[in-house]
Amino acid sequence: MDSATYSIWAMPTDGLKKELQGTIEQLAKSYGGPIFEPHVTLLGSIPHLTETEAKKKTKELAKVIKPYDMIFEQVLAMPEYYRALVIRMQHTEEALGAFHAAQKVFGYTDYADHLVHMSLFYGHLMPEEKKRMSEEIFIKVGQ
């Protein structure tokens, strides 16, 4: 049994992915953060799971979840490293359905209150820096 932890992500389609990747890279360059792929975390850091189990359950989940629109509502600065700057997504039936399906398939219910979001920056910054950063975002919200 390996000791890795796994996360389950919903990924944007090509056009949106390219736009978001550009934003993530520009913010990382300007503010000294890491570069990562744009994604919506359905489940993060799932413990006690082997690679084989992770693959099996992910295939099971893929049969249940259908593609859905990622509708962005608001840019938020948050205190956590992995959520320093996020875009809150509209909690549509499809987005919440994907989250709940992942919980069910993986038997993982340690999320008390899930914020459906996409991170744009990872890091520890002062509130003024996060405010300035959020003003630089040109992602279309509400679309």
Short mmCIF file of C-alpha atoms in Angstrom, two decimals:
data_model
loop_
_atom_site.label_atom_id
_atom_site.label_comp_id
_atom_site.label_asym_id
_atom_site.label_seq_id
_atom_site.Cartn_x
_atom_site.Cartn_y
_atom_site.Cartn_z
CA MET A 1 0.00 0.00 0.00
CA ASP A 2 1.39 3.40 -0.95
CA SER A 3 1.22 6.43 1.33
CA ALA A 4 0.23 9.02 -1.29
CA THR A 5 -2.92 11.07 -1.03
CA TYR A 6 -5.12 11.75 -4.04
CA SER A 7 -7.40 14.57 -5.13
CA ILE A 8 -10.26 14.53 -7.62
CA TRP A 9 -10.50 17.51 -9.98
CA ALA A 10 -13.00 18.77 -12.52
CA MET A 11 -11.08 20.31 -15.42
CA PRO A 12 -12.20 23.18 -17.67
CA THR A 13 -12.42 22.69 -21.42
CA ASP A 14 -9.64 23.81 -23.76
CA GLY A 15 -10.59 27.45 -24.42
CA LEU A 16 -11.40 28.25 -20.81
CA LYS A 17 -8.43 26.21 -19.61
CA LYS A 18 -6.06 28.25 -21.79
CA GLU A 19 -7.49 31.55 -20.51
CA LEU A 20 -7.31 30.46 -16.87
CA GLN A 21 -3.80 29.01 -17.29
CA GLY A 22 -2.62 32.36 -18.62
CA THR A 23 -4.09 34.15 -15.61
CA ILE A 24 -2.55 31.66 -13.15
CA GLU A 25 0.86 31.97 -14.80
CA GLN A 26 0.76 35.78 -14.85
CA LEU A 27 -0.23 35.97 -11.16
CA ALA A 28 2.46 33.43 -10.23
CA LYS A 29 5.09 35.45 -12.10
CA SER A 30 3.96 38.78 -10.64
CA TYR A 31 3.47 37.65 -7.04
CA GLY A 32 5.89 34.75 -6.65
CA GLY A 33 3.53 31.80 -6.48
CA PRO A 34 3.64 28.33 -8.05
CA ILE A 35 2.16 27.49 -11.45
CA PHE A 36 -0.56 24.83 -11.45
CA GLU A 37 -3.29 23.56 -13.75
CA PRO A 38 -6.68 25.26 -13.52
CA HIS A 39 -9.13 22.93 -11.81
CA VAL A 40 -12.08 22.66 -9.46
CA THR A 41 -11.31 20.34 -6.56
CA LEU A 42 -14.16 17.91 -5.99
CA LEU A 43 -12.26 16.10 -3.22
CA GLY A 44 -8.83 16.93 -1.89
CA SER A 45 -6.25 14.89 -0.02
CA ILE A 46 -8.22 11.65 0.15
CA PRO A 47 -6.44 9.51 2.76
CA HIS A 48 -5.94 5.73 2.96
CA LEU A 49 -6.29 5.04 -0.74
CA THR A 50 -4.00 3.00 -2.95
CA GLU A 51 -3.29 4.01 -6.52
CA THR A 52 -5.30 1.01 -7.74
CA GLU A 53 -8.30 2.00 -5.60
CA ALA A 54 -7.99 5.63 -6.72
CA LYS A 55 -8.05 4.62 -10.39
CA LYS A 56 -10.99 2.24 -9.90
CA LYS A 57 -13.09 4.79 -8.03
CA THR A 58 -12.20 7.57 -10.48
CA LYS A 59 -13.43 5.44 -13.39
CA GLU A 60 -16.63 4.76 -11.43
CA LEU A 61 -17.08 8.49 -10.80
CA ALA A 62 -16.48 9.33 -14.47
CA LYS A 63 -19.50 7.18 -15.38
CA VAL A 64 -21.73 9.25 -13.06
CA ILE A 65 -20.56 12.83 -13.67
CA LYS A 66 -21.41 14.52 -16.94
CA PRO A 67 -19.70 17.68 -18.29
CA TYR A 68 -21.17 20.86 -16.82
CA ASP A 69 -20.78 24.60 -17.24
CA MET A 70 -18.39 26.37 -14.89
CA ILE A 71 -20.15 29.63 -14.11
CA PHE A 72 -17.98 32.07 -12.18
CA GLU A 73 -19.55 34.49 -9.72
CA GLN A 74 -16.94 36.38 -7.75
CA VAL A 75 -13.20 36.70 -7.13
CA LEU A 76 -12.39 36.14 -3.44
CA ALA A 77 -9.21 36.50 -1.40
CA MET A 78 -8.99 33.88 1.33
CA PRO A 79 -6.52 33.16 4.17
CA GLU A 80 -5.55 29.62 3.14
CA TYR A 81 -2.40 28.98 1.08
CA TYR A 82 -4.21 26.93 -1.59
CA ARG A 83 -7.10 29.40 -1.72
CA ALA A 84 -5.21 32.69 -1.59
CA LEU A 85 -7.20 33.95 -4.59
CA VAL A 86 -10.17 32.03 -5.97
CA ILE A 87 -13.13 32.47 -8.25
CA ARG A 88 -16.28 31.30 -6.50
CA MET A 89 -18.41 29.27 -8.86
CA GLN A 90 -22.15 29.30 -9.01
CA HIS A 91 -23.45 26.40 -6.96
CA THR A 92 -25.47 24.91 -9.79
CA GLU A 93 -27.21 21.59 -9.49
CA GLU A 94 -24.56 20.07 -11.78
CA ALA A 95 -21.56 21.47 -9.88
CA LEU A 96 -22.92 20.39 -6.50
CA GLY A 97 -24.00 17.08 -8.01
CA ALA A 98 -20.42 16.38 -9.11
CA PHE A 99 -19.16 17.15 -5.59
CA HIS A 100 -21.77 14.93 -3.92
CA ALA A 101 -21.18 12.11 -6.41
CA ALA A 102 -17.45 12.22 -5.63
CA GLN A 103 -18.20 12.07 -1.90
CA LYS A 104 -20.45 9.06 -2.41
CA VAL A 105 -18.10 7.12 -4.70
CA PHE A 106 -15.06 7.72 -2.50
CA GLY A 107 -16.96 7.40 0.80
CA TYR A 108 -15.38 10.65 1.92
CA THR A 109 -17.60 13.10 3.76
CA ASP A 110 -15.12 15.24 5.72
CA TYR A 111 -16.32 18.45 4.05
CA ALA A 112 -18.64 20.39 6.34
CA ASP A 113 -19.23 23.35 4.02
CA HIS A 114 -17.87 23.07 0.50
CA LEU A 115 -17.11 26.21 -1.49
CA VAL A 116 -17.22 25.37 -5.19
CA HIS A 117 -14.31 27.41 -6.55
CA MET A 118 -11.31 27.54 -8.82
CA SER A 119 -8.03 28.73 -7.33
CA LEU A 120 -6.05 31.30 -9.28
CA PHE A 121 -3.13 31.78 -6.89
CA TYR A 122 -1.45 29.72 -4.17
CA GLY A 123 0.57 31.56 -1.56
CA HIS A 124 0.72 33.68 1.56
CA LEU A 125 0.20 37.36 0.81
CA MET A 126 -0.88 40.40 2.76
CA PRO A 127 -4.53 41.50 2.32
CA GLU A 128 -3.44 44.60 0.35
CA GLU A 129 -1.56 42.41 -2.13
CA LYS A 130 -4.57 40.12 -2.55
CA LYS A 131 -6.82 43.13 -3.15
CA ARG A 132 -4.44 44.49 -5.81
CA MET A 133 -4.18 41.03 -7.34
CA SER A 134 -7.97 40.58 -7.48
CA GLU A 135 -8.27 43.89 -9.35
CA GLU A 136 -6.02 42.48 -12.09
CA ILE A 137 -8.33 39.57 -12.86
CA PHE A 138 -10.14 39.75 -16.17
CA ILE A 139 -11.97 36.42 -16.05
CA LYS A 140 -15.58 36.83 -17.10
CA VAL A 141 -17.73 36.29 -14.03
CA GLY A 142 -21.40 35.40 -14.38
CA GLN A 143 -20.74 33.85 -17.82
#
